[in-house]
JSON list of C-alpha atoms in Angstrom, two decimals:
[
{"chain": "A", "resi": 1, "resn": "MET", "atom": "CA", "xyz": [5.94, 113.87, -67.99]},
{"chain": "A", "resi": 2, "resn": "THR", "atom": "CA", "xyz": [3.97, 111.11, -69.68]},
{"chain": "A", "resi": 3, "resn": "ALA", "atom": "CA", "xyz": [1.33, 109.13, -67.82]},
{"chain": "A", "resi": 4, "resn": "ALA", "atom": "CA", "xyz": [3.68, 106.14, -67.64]},
{"chain": "A", "resi": 5, "resn": "GLU", "atom": "CA", "xyz": [6.40, 108.31, -66.00]},
{"chain": "A", "resi": 6, "resn": "LYS", "atom": "CA", "xyz": [4.16, 109.49, -63.17]},
{"chain": "A", "resi": 7, "resn": "PRO", "atom": "CA", "xyz": [4.70, 107.66, -59.89]},
{"chain": "A", "resi": 8, "resn": "ASP", "atom": "CA", "xyz": [1.82, 105.46, -58.92]},
{"chain": "A", "resi": 9, "resn": "LEU", "atom": "CA", "xyz": [0.03, 105.79, -55.63]},
{"chain": "A", "resi": 10, "resn": "ILE", "atom": "CA", "xyz": [1.86, 102.89, -54.00]},
{"chain": "A", "resi": 11, "resn": "ALA", "atom": "CA", "xyz": [5.34, 104.17, -54.90]},
{"chain": "A", "resi": 12, "resn": "LEU", "atom": "CA", "xyz": [4.48, 107.71, -53.78]},
{"chain": "A", "resi": 13, "resn": "ILE", "atom": "CA", "xyz": [3.07, 106.63, -50.41]},
{"chain": "A", "resi": 14, "resn": "ILE", "atom": "CA", "xyz": [6.00, 104.29, -49.71]},
{"chain": "A", "resi": 15, "resn": "SER", "atom": "CA", "xyz": [8.48, 107.04, -50.68]},
{"chain": "A", "resi": 16, "resn": "ASP", "atom": "CA", "xyz": [6.80, 109.38, -48.18]},
{"chain": "A", "resi": 17, "resn": "HIS", "atom": "CA", "xyz": [6.98, 106.66, -45.52]},
{"chain": "A", "resi": 18, "resn": "ARG", "atom": "CA", "xyz": [10.72, 106.20, -46.07]},
{"chain": "A", "resi": 19, "resn": "HIS", "atom": "CA", "xyz": [11.36, 109.95, -45.90]},
{"chain": "A", "resi": 20, "resn": "ILE", "atom": "CA", "xyz": [9.43, 110.18, -42.62]},
{"chain": "A", "resi": 21, "resn": "GLU", "atom": "CA", "xyz": [11.38, 107.24, -41.20]},
{"chain": "A", "resi": 22, "resn": "ARG", "atom": "CA", "xyz": [14.70, 108.93, -42.09]},
{"chain": "A", "resi": 23, "resn": "VAL", "atom": "CA", "xyz": [13.65, 112.05, -40.17]},
{"chain": "A", "resi": 24, "resn": "PHE", "atom": "CA", "xyz": [12.52, 109.91, -37.23]},
{"chain": "A", "resi": 25, "resn": "THR", "atom": "CA", "xyz": [15.89, 108.14, -37.20]},
{"chain": "A", "resi": 26, "resn": "GLU", "atom": "CA", "xyz": [17.69, 111.48, -37.13]},
{"chain": "A", "resi": 27, "resn": "LEU", "atom": "CA", "xyz": [15.50, 112.69, -34.26]},
{"chain": "A", "resi": 28, "resn": "GLU", "atom": "CA", "xyz": [16.11, 109.47, -32.33]},
{"chain": "A", "resi": 29, "resn": "ALA", "atom": "CA", "xyz": [19.86, 109.97, -32.68]},
{"chain": "A", "resi": 30, "resn": "GLY", "atom": "CA", "xyz": [19.47, 113.07, -30.52]},
{"chain": "A", "resi": 31, "resn": "ALA", "atom": "CA", "xyz": [22.24, 114.90, -32.33]},
{"chain": "A", "resi": 32, "resn": "GLY", "atom": "CA", "xyz": [22.23, 118.57, -33.12]},
{"chain": "A", "resi": 33, "resn": "THR", "atom": "CA", "xyz": [21.12, 121.66, -31.31]},
{"chain": "A", "resi": 34, "resn": "PRO", "atom": "CA", "xyz": [17.68, 121.97, -29.74]},
{"chain": "A", "resi": 35, "resn": "GLU", "atom": "CA", "xyz": [16.81, 124.37, -32.59]},
{"chain": "A", "resi": 36, "resn": "HIS", "atom": "CA", "xyz": [17.79, 121.74, -35.16]},
{"chain": "A", "resi": 37, "resn": "ARG", "atom": "CA", "xyz": [15.69, 119.10, -33.41]},
{"chain": "A", "resi": 38, "resn": "ARG", "atom": "CA", "xyz": [12.72, 121.51, -33.28]},
{"chain": "A", "resi": 39, "resn": "ASP", "atom": "CA", "xyz": [13.20, 122.22, -37.00]},
{"chain": "A", "resi": 40, "resn": "LEU", "atom": "CA", "xyz": [13.24, 118.48, -37.71]},
{"chain": "A", "resi": 41, "resn": "ALA", "atom": "CA", "xyz": [10.04, 118.05, -35.69]},
{"chain": "A", "resi": 42, "resn": "ASP", "atom": "CA", "xyz": [8.37, 120.91, -37.58]},
{"chain": "A", "resi": 43, "resn": "HIS", "atom": "CA", "xyz": [9.48, 119.39, -40.88]},
{"chain": "A", "resi": 44, "resn": "VAL", "atom": "CA", "xyz": [8.20, 115.91, -40.09]},
{"chain": "A", "resi": 45, "resn": "ILE", "atom": "CA", "xyz": [4.91, 117.31, -38.76]},
{"chain": "A", "resi": 46, "resn": "ALA", "atom": "CA", "xyz": [4.42, 119.28, -41.99]},
{"chain": "A", "resi": 47, "resn": "GLU", "atom": "CA", "xyz": [5.24, 116.18, -44.05]},
{"chain": "A", "resi": 48, "resn": "LEU", "atom": "CA", "xyz": [2.89, 114.01, -42.02]},
{"chain": "A", "resi": 49, "resn": "VAL", "atom": "CA", "xyz": [0.04, 116.52, -42.29]},
{"chain": "A", "resi": 50, "resn": "ARG", "atom": "CA", "xyz": [0.46, 116.87, -46.06]},
{"chain": "A", "resi": 51, "resn": "HIS", "atom": "CA", "xyz": [0.70, 113.09, -46.46]},
{"chain": "A", "resi": 52, "resn": "SER", "atom": "CA", "xyz": [-2.36, 112.44, -44.29]},
{"chain": "A", "resi": 53, "resn": "VAL", "atom": "CA", "xyz": [-4.48, 115.08, -46.02]},
{"chain": "A", "resi": 54, "resn": "ALA", "atom": "CA", "xyz": [-3.67, 113.64, -49.44]},
{"chain": "A", "resi": 55, "resn": "GLU", "atom": "CA", "xyz": [-4.47, 110.10, -48.28]},
{"chain": "A", "resi": 56, "resn": "GLU", "atom": "CA", "xyz": [-7.77, 111.29, -46.82]},
{"chain": "A", "resi": 57, "resn": "GLN", "atom": "CA", "xyz": [-8.70, 113.10, -50.02]},
{"chain": "A", "resi": 58, "resn": "PHE", "atom": "CA", "xyz": [-7.88, 110.33, -52.50]},
{"chain": "A", "resi": 59, "resn": "MET", "atom": "CA", "xyz": [-6.45, 107.07, -51.16]},
{"chain": "A", "resi": 60, "resn": "TYR", "atom": "CA", "xyz": [-9.10, 106.27, -48.57]},
{"chain": "A", "resi": 61, "resn": "PRO", "atom": "CA", "xyz": [-12.00, 107.08, -50.91]},
{"chain": "A", "resi": 62, "resn": "ALA", "atom": "CA", "xyz": [-10.35, 104.71, -53.44]},
{"chain": "A", "resi": 63, "resn": "ALA", "atom": "CA", "xyz": [-10.18, 102.03, -50.75]},
{"chain": "A", "resi": 64, "resn": "ARG", "atom": "CA", "xyz": [-13.87, 102.53, -49.99]},
{"chain": "A", "resi": 65, "resn": "LYS", "atom": "CA", "xyz": [-14.69, 102.25, -53.70]},
{"chain": "A", "resi": 66, "resn": "HIS", "atom": "CA", "xyz": [-12.46, 99.34, -54.73]},
{"chain": "A", "resi": 67, "resn": "LEU", "atom": "CA", "xyz": [-12.06, 97.10, -51.66]},
{"chain": "A", "resi": 68, "resn": "GLU", "atom": "CA", "xyz": [-14.58, 94.72, -50.18]},
{"chain": "A", "resi": 69, "resn": "ASN", "atom": "CA", "xyz": [-13.73, 95.86, -46.65]},
{"chain": "A", "resi": 70, "resn": "GLY", "atom": "CA", "xyz": [-12.71, 99.35, -47.81]},
{"chain": "A", "resi": 71, "resn": "ASP", "atom": "CA", "xyz": [-14.96, 101.23, -45.39]},
{"chain": "A", "resi": 72, "resn": "GLU", "atom": "CA", "xyz": [-13.53, 99.33, -42.43]},
{"chain": "A", "resi": 73, "resn": "LEU", "atom": "CA", "xyz": [-9.93, 99.83, -43.59]},
{"chain": "A", "resi": 74, "resn": "ALA", "atom": "CA", "xyz": [-10.40, 103.53, -44.34]},
{"chain": "A", "resi": 75, "resn": "ASP", "atom": "CA", "xyz": [-12.16, 104.16, -41.02]},
{"chain": "A", "resi": 76, "resn": "HIS", "atom": "CA", "xyz": [-9.31, 102.43, -39.16]},
{"chain": "A", "resi": 77, "resn": "GLU", "atom": "CA", "xyz": [-6.70, 104.54, -40.97]},
{"chain": "A", "resi": 78, "resn": "LEU", "atom": "CA", "xyz": [-8.68, 107.73, -40.25]},
{"chain": "A", "resi": 79, "resn": "GLU", "atom": "CA", "xyz": [-8.77, 106.84, -36.55]},
{"chain": "A", "resi": 80, "resn": "GLU", "atom": "CA", "xyz": [-5.00, 106.46, -36.57]},
{"chain": "A", "resi": 81, "resn": "HIS", "atom": "CA", "xyz": [-4.63, 109.80, -38.36]},
{"chain": "A", "resi": 82, "resn": "ALA", "atom": "CA", "xyz": [-6.80, 111.48, -35.73]},
{"chain": "A", "resi": 83, "resn": "GLU", "atom": "CA", "xyz": [-4.72, 110.05, -32.88]},
{"chain": "A", "resi": 84, "resn": "ALA", "atom": "CA", "xyz": [-1.44, 111.13, -34.50]},
{"chain": "A", "resi": 85, "resn": "GLU", "atom": "CA", "xyz": [-2.82, 114.57, -35.29]},
{"chain": "A", "resi": 86, "resn": "GLU", "atom": "CA", "xyz": [-3.69, 115.12, -31.62]},
{"chain": "A", "resi": 87, "resn": "VAL", "atom": "CA", "xyz": [-0.09, 114.27, -30.67]},
{"chain": "A", "resi": 88, "resn": "MET", "atom": "CA", "xyz": [1.24, 116.58, -33.40]},
{"chain": "A", "resi": 89, "resn": "LYS", "atom": "CA", "xyz": [-0.97, 119.39, -32.11]},
{"chain": "A", "resi": 90, "resn": "GLN", "atom": "CA", "xyz": [0.37, 118.87, -28.56]},
{"chain": "A", "resi": 91, "resn": "LEU", "atom": "CA", "xyz": [3.93, 118.84, -29.89]},
{"chain": "A", "resi": 92, "resn": "GLU", "atom": "CA", "xyz": [3.53, 121.91, -32.09]},
{"chain": "A", "resi": 93, "resn": "ASP", "atom": "CA", "xyz": [4.90, 124.52, -29.67]},
{"chain": "A", "resi": 94, "resn": "VAL", "atom": "CA", "xyz": [6.92, 122.41, -27.24]},
{"chain": "A", "resi": 95, "resn": "PRO", "atom": "CA", "xyz": [10.59, 123.45, -27.26]},
{"chain": "A", "resi": 96, "resn": "ALA", "atom": "CA", "xyz": [13.11, 120.68, -27.87]},
{"chain": "A", "resi": 97, "resn": "THR", "atom": "CA", "xyz": [14.61, 121.46, -24.46]},
{"chain": "A", "resi": 98, "resn": "ASP", "atom": "CA", "xyz": [11.34, 120.53, -22.71]},
{"chain": "A", "resi": 99, "resn": "PRO", "atom": "CA", "xyz": [11.26, 116.87, -21.52]},
{"chain": "A", "resi": 100, "resn": "ARG", "atom": "CA", "xyz": [7.76, 116.59, -23.03]},
{"chain": "A", "resi": 101, "resn": "PHE", "atom": "CA", "xyz": [9.31, 117.06, -26.48]},
{"chain": "A", "resi": 102, "resn": "ASP", "atom": "CA", "xyz": [11.04, 113.67, -26.44]},
{"chain": "A", "resi": 103, "resn": "GLU", "atom": "CA", "xyz": [8.04, 112.00, -24.81]},
{"chain": "A", "resi": 104, "resn": "LEU", "atom": "CA", "xyz": [5.64, 113.34, -27.45]},
{"chain": "A", "resi": 105, "resn": "MET", "atom": "CA", "xyz": [8.06, 112.57, -30.29]},
{"chain": "A", "resi": 106, "resn": "ARG", "atom": "CA", "xyz": [8.35, 108.96, -29.07]},
{"chain": "A", "resi": 107, "resn": "GLN", "atom": "CA", "xyz": [4.58, 108.67, -28.97]},
{"chain": "A", "resi": 108, "resn": "LEU", "atom": "CA", "xyz": [4.24, 110.19, -32.45]},
{"chain": "A", "resi": 109, "resn": "MET", "atom": "CA", "xyz": [6.94, 107.90, -33.87]},
{"chain": "A", "resi": 110, "resn": "ASP", "atom": "CA", "xyz": [5.31, 104.82, -32.35]},
{"chain": "A", "resi": 111, "resn": "ASP", "atom": "CA", "xyz": [1.88, 105.83, -33.70]},
{"chain": "A", "resi": 112, "resn": "ILE", "atom": "CA", "xyz": [3.18, 106.61, -37.19]},
{"chain": "A", "resi": 113, "resn": "ARG", "atom": "CA", "xyz": [5.35, 103.51, -37.44]},
{"chain": "A", "resi": 114, "resn": "HIS", "atom": "CA", "xyz": [2.34, 101.36, -36.53]},
{"chain": "A", "resi": 115, "resn": "HIS", "atom": "CA", "xyz": [0.25, 103.22, -39.13]},
{"chain": "A", "resi": 116, "resn": "ILE", "atom": "CA", "xyz": [2.91, 102.75, -41.82]},
{"chain": "A", "resi": 117, "resn": "GLU", "atom": "CA", "xyz": [3.14, 99.04, -41.07]},
{"chain": "A", "resi": 118, "resn": "ASP", "atom": "CA", "xyz": [-0.66, 98.70, -41.32]},
{"chain": "A", "resi": 119, "resn": "GLU", "atom": "CA", "xyz": [-0.77, 100.49, -44.65]},
{"chain": "A", "resi": 120, "resn": "GLU", "atom": "CA", "xyz": [2.17, 98.68, -46.20]},
{"chain": "A", "resi": 121, "resn": "LYS", "atom": "CA", "xyz": [1.13, 95.19, -45.10]},
{"chain": "A", "resi": 122, "resn": "ASP", "atom": "CA", "xyz": [-2.62, 95.49, -45.68]},
{"chain": "A", "resi": 123, "resn": "LEU", "atom": "CA", "xyz": [-4.11, 98.51, -47.44]},
{"chain": "A", "resi": 124, "resn": "LEU", "atom": "CA", "xyz": [-1.49, 99.20, -50.12]},
{"chain": "A", "resi": 125, "resn": "PRO", "atom": "CA", "xyz": [-1.21, 95.59, -51.37]},
{"chain": "A", "resi": 126, "resn": "LYS", "atom": "CA", "xyz": [-5.01, 95.36, -51.54]},
{"chain": "A", "resi": 127, "resn": "LEU", "atom": "CA", "xyz": [-5.24, 98.62, -53.50]},
{"chain": "A", "resi": 128, "resn": "GLN", "atom": "CA", "xyz": [-2.46, 97.46, -55.80]},
{"chain": "A", "resi": 129, "resn": "SER", "atom": "CA", "xyz": [-4.42, 94.28, -56.56]},
{"chain": "A", "resi": 130, "resn": "ALA", "atom": "CA", "xyz": [-7.78, 96.04, -56.95]},
{"chain": "A", "resi": 131, "resn": "CYS", "atom": "CA", "xyz": [-6.75, 99.00, -59.11]},
{"chain": "A", "resi": 132, "resn": "SER", "atom": "CA", "xyz": [-5.36, 99.09, -62.61]},
{"chain": "A", "resi": 133, "resn": "PRO", "atom": "CA", "xyz": [-1.91, 100.61, -63.23]},
{"chain": "A", "resi": 134, "resn": "ASP", "atom": "CA", "xyz": [-3.63, 103.62, -64.83]},
{"chain": "A", "resi": 135, "resn": "GLU", "atom": "CA", "xyz": [-5.86, 104.11, -61.79]},
{"chain": "A", "resi": 136, "resn": "LEU", "atom": "CA", "xyz": [-2.83, 103.89, -59.48]},
{"chain": "A", "resi": 137, "resn": "ARG", "atom": "CA", "xyz": [-0.95, 106.47, -61.57]},
{"chain": "A", "resi": 138, "resn": "ASP", "atom": "CA", "xyz": [-4.00, 108.75, -61.59]},
{"chain": "A", "resi": 139, "resn": "LEU", "atom": "CA", "xyz": [-4.31, 108.41, -57.81]},
{"chain": "A", "resi": 140, "resn": "GLY", "atom": "CA", "xyz": [-0.58, 109.04, -57.40]},
{"chain": "A", "resi": 141, "resn": "ASP", "atom": "CA", "xyz": [-0.88, 112.21, -59.49]},
{"chain": "A", "resi": 142, "resn": "LYS", "atom": "CA", "xyz": [-3.86, 113.41, -57.44]},
{"chain": "A", "resi": 143, "resn": "VAL", "atom": "CA", "xyz": [-2.05, 112.69, -54.15]},
{"chain": "A", "resi": 144, "resn": "ALA", "atom": "CA", "xyz": [1.09, 114.53, -55.32]},
{"chain": "A", "resi": 145, "resn": "LYS", "atom": "CA", "xyz": [-0.98, 117.58, -56.32]},
{"chain": "A", "resi": 146, "resn": "ALA", "atom": "CA", "xyz": [-2.98, 117.49, -53.08]},
{"chain": "A", "resi": 147, "resn": "LYS", "atom": "CA", "xyz": [0.22, 117.49, -51.01]},
{"chain": "A", "resi": 148, "resn": "LYS", "atom": "CA", "xyz": [1.29, 120.76, -52.66]},
{"chain": "A", "resi": 149, "resn": "MET", "atom": "CA", "xyz": [-1.92, 122.50, -51.53]},
{"chain": "A", "resi": 150, "resn": "ALA", "atom": "CA", "xyz": [-2.31, 120.74, -48.18]},
{"chain": "A", "resi": 151, "resn": "PRO", "atom": "CA", "xyz": [-1.95, 122.31, -44.74]},
{"chain": "A", "resi": 152, "resn": "THR", "atom": "CA", "xyz": [1.43, 122.09, -43.00]},
{"chain": "A", "resi": 153, "resn": "ARG", "atom": "CA", "xyz": [0.11, 122.15, -39.45]},
{"chain": "A", "resi": 154, "resn": "PRO", "atom": "CA", "xyz": [-2.24, 119.79, -37.64]},
{"chain": "A", "resi": 155, "resn": "HIS", "atom": "CA", "xyz": [-5.93, 120.69, -37.63]},
{"chain": "A", "resi": 156, "resn": "PRO", "atom": "CA", "xyz": [-7.56, 117.96, -35.52]},
{"chain": "A", "resi": 157, "resn": "ALA", "atom": "CA", "xyz": [-11.07, 119.38, -35.89]},
{"chain": "A", "resi": 158, "resn": "ALA", "atom": "CA", "xyz": [-10.92, 119.65, -39.70]},
{"chain": "A", "resi": 159, "resn": "PRO", "atom": "CA", "xyz": [-13.07, 117.30, -41.79]},
{"chain": "A", "resi": 160, "resn": "ASP", "atom": "CA", "xyz": [-11.26, 114.18, -43.01]},
{"chain": "A", "resi": 161, "resn": "ARG", "atom": "CA", "xyz": [-13.68, 112.99, -45.71]},
{"chain": "A", "resi": 162, "resn": "PRO", "atom": "CA", "xyz": [-14.79, 114.27, -49.08]},
{"chain": "A", "resi": 163, "resn": "PRO", "atom": "CA", "xyz": [-16.35, 116.54, -50.04]},
{"chain": "A", "resi": 164, "resn": "MET", "atom": "CA", "xyz": [-15.66, 118.90, -47.12]},
{"chain": "A", "resi": 165, "resn": "ASN", "atom": "CA", "xyz": [-11.93, 118.12, -46.86]},
{"chain": "A", "resi": 166, "resn": "LEU", "atom": "CA", "xyz": [-11.53, 118.76, -50.58]},
{"chain": "A", "resi": 167, "resn": "ILE", "atom": "CA", "xyz": [-13.10, 122.19, -50.10]},
{"chain": "A", "resi": 168, "resn": "LEU", "atom": "CA", "xyz": [-11.46, 123.27, -46.83]},
{"chain": "A", "resi": 169, "resn": "ASP", "atom": "CA", "xyz": [-7.94, 121.73, -46.94]},
{"chain": "A", "resi": 170, "resn": "PRO", "atom": "CA", "xyz": [-6.53, 124.07, -49.63]},
{"chain": "A", "resi": 171, "resn": "GLY", "atom": "CA", "xyz": [-7.65, 127.13, -47.64]},
{"chain": "A", "resi": 172, "resn": "ALA", "atom": "CA", "xyz": [-6.08, 125.79, -44.46]},
{"chain": "A", "resi": 173, "resn": "GLY", "atom": "CA", "xyz": [-2.95, 125.03, -46.49]},
{"chain": "A", "resi": 174, "resn": "LEU", "atom": "CA", "xyz": [-2.75, 128.63, -47.71]},
{"chain": "A", "resi": 175, "resn": "ILE", "atom": "CA", "xyz": [-3.17, 129.99, -44.18]},
{"chain": "A", "resi": 176, "resn": "ASP", "atom": "CA", "xyz": [-0.54, 127.58, -42.83]},
{"chain": "A", "resi": 177, "resn": "LYS", "atom": "CA", "xyz": [1.93, 128.61, -45.53]},
{"chain": "A", "resi": 178, "resn": "ILE", "atom": "CA", "xyz": [1.42, 132.29, -44.60]},
{"chain": "A", "resi": 179, "resn": "ARG", "atom": "CA", "xyz": [1.90, 131.43, -40.91]},
{"chain": "A", "resi": 180, "resn": "ASP", "atom": "CA", "xyz": [5.03, 129.41, -41.78]},
{"chain": "A", "resi": 181, "resn": "GLY", "atom": "CA", "xyz": [6.45, 132.36, -43.71]},
{"chain": "A", "resi": 182, "resn": "LEU", "atom": "CA", "xyz": [5.72, 134.85, -40.94]},
{"chain": "A", "resi": 183, "resn": "SER", "atom": "CA", "xyz": [7.26, 132.61, -38.28]},
{"chain": "A", "resi": 184, "resn": "LYS", "atom": "CA", "xyz": [10.20, 131.72, -40.56]},
{"chain": "A", "resi": 185, "resn": "ARG", "atom": "CA", "xyz": [9.24, 128.07, -40.07]},
{"chain": "A", "resi": 186, "resn": "ASN", "atom": "CA", "xyz": [11.11, 125.95, -42.58]},
{"chain": "A", "resi": 187, "resn": "THR", "atom": "CA", "xyz": [8.82, 123.16, -43.75]}
]
């Protein structure tokens, strides 16, 4: 794949957002067995964790570097990640037959939809204006690679800023993948 064929950061992040929204829509429909709904929840949690980790490793540092109010924007996004991660942690072992499952899923969906709207209306357009196409492709490549090594389960106490997240996230990702395999969790 040539550099020009690699998805840029903006396209990659928006693609993730649309995938997450499709899973949310399926969960809201309430169709399927409780096991299917639990599998969907596990899948969307894994996707959200990978997405968040990659943003924290590369997108938010880019915002801090390239945007006038980058620190403020990145800190706001990190706060939203922390709130969503707490909800994901609470949801992690709740069976889909438990009334708390739907309550926590609604809270998670509301939090994530707000976060997506913030990013797409504010942060992403600003990054697109501030970064060159090559920088956006490079960031997109880094985010895609980071997602492959990222954890699949929420770790609310884990560091969310470089350099510590760059050091610890791949190890947590490896442990999560082993746990997923042992529990037959399909992420």
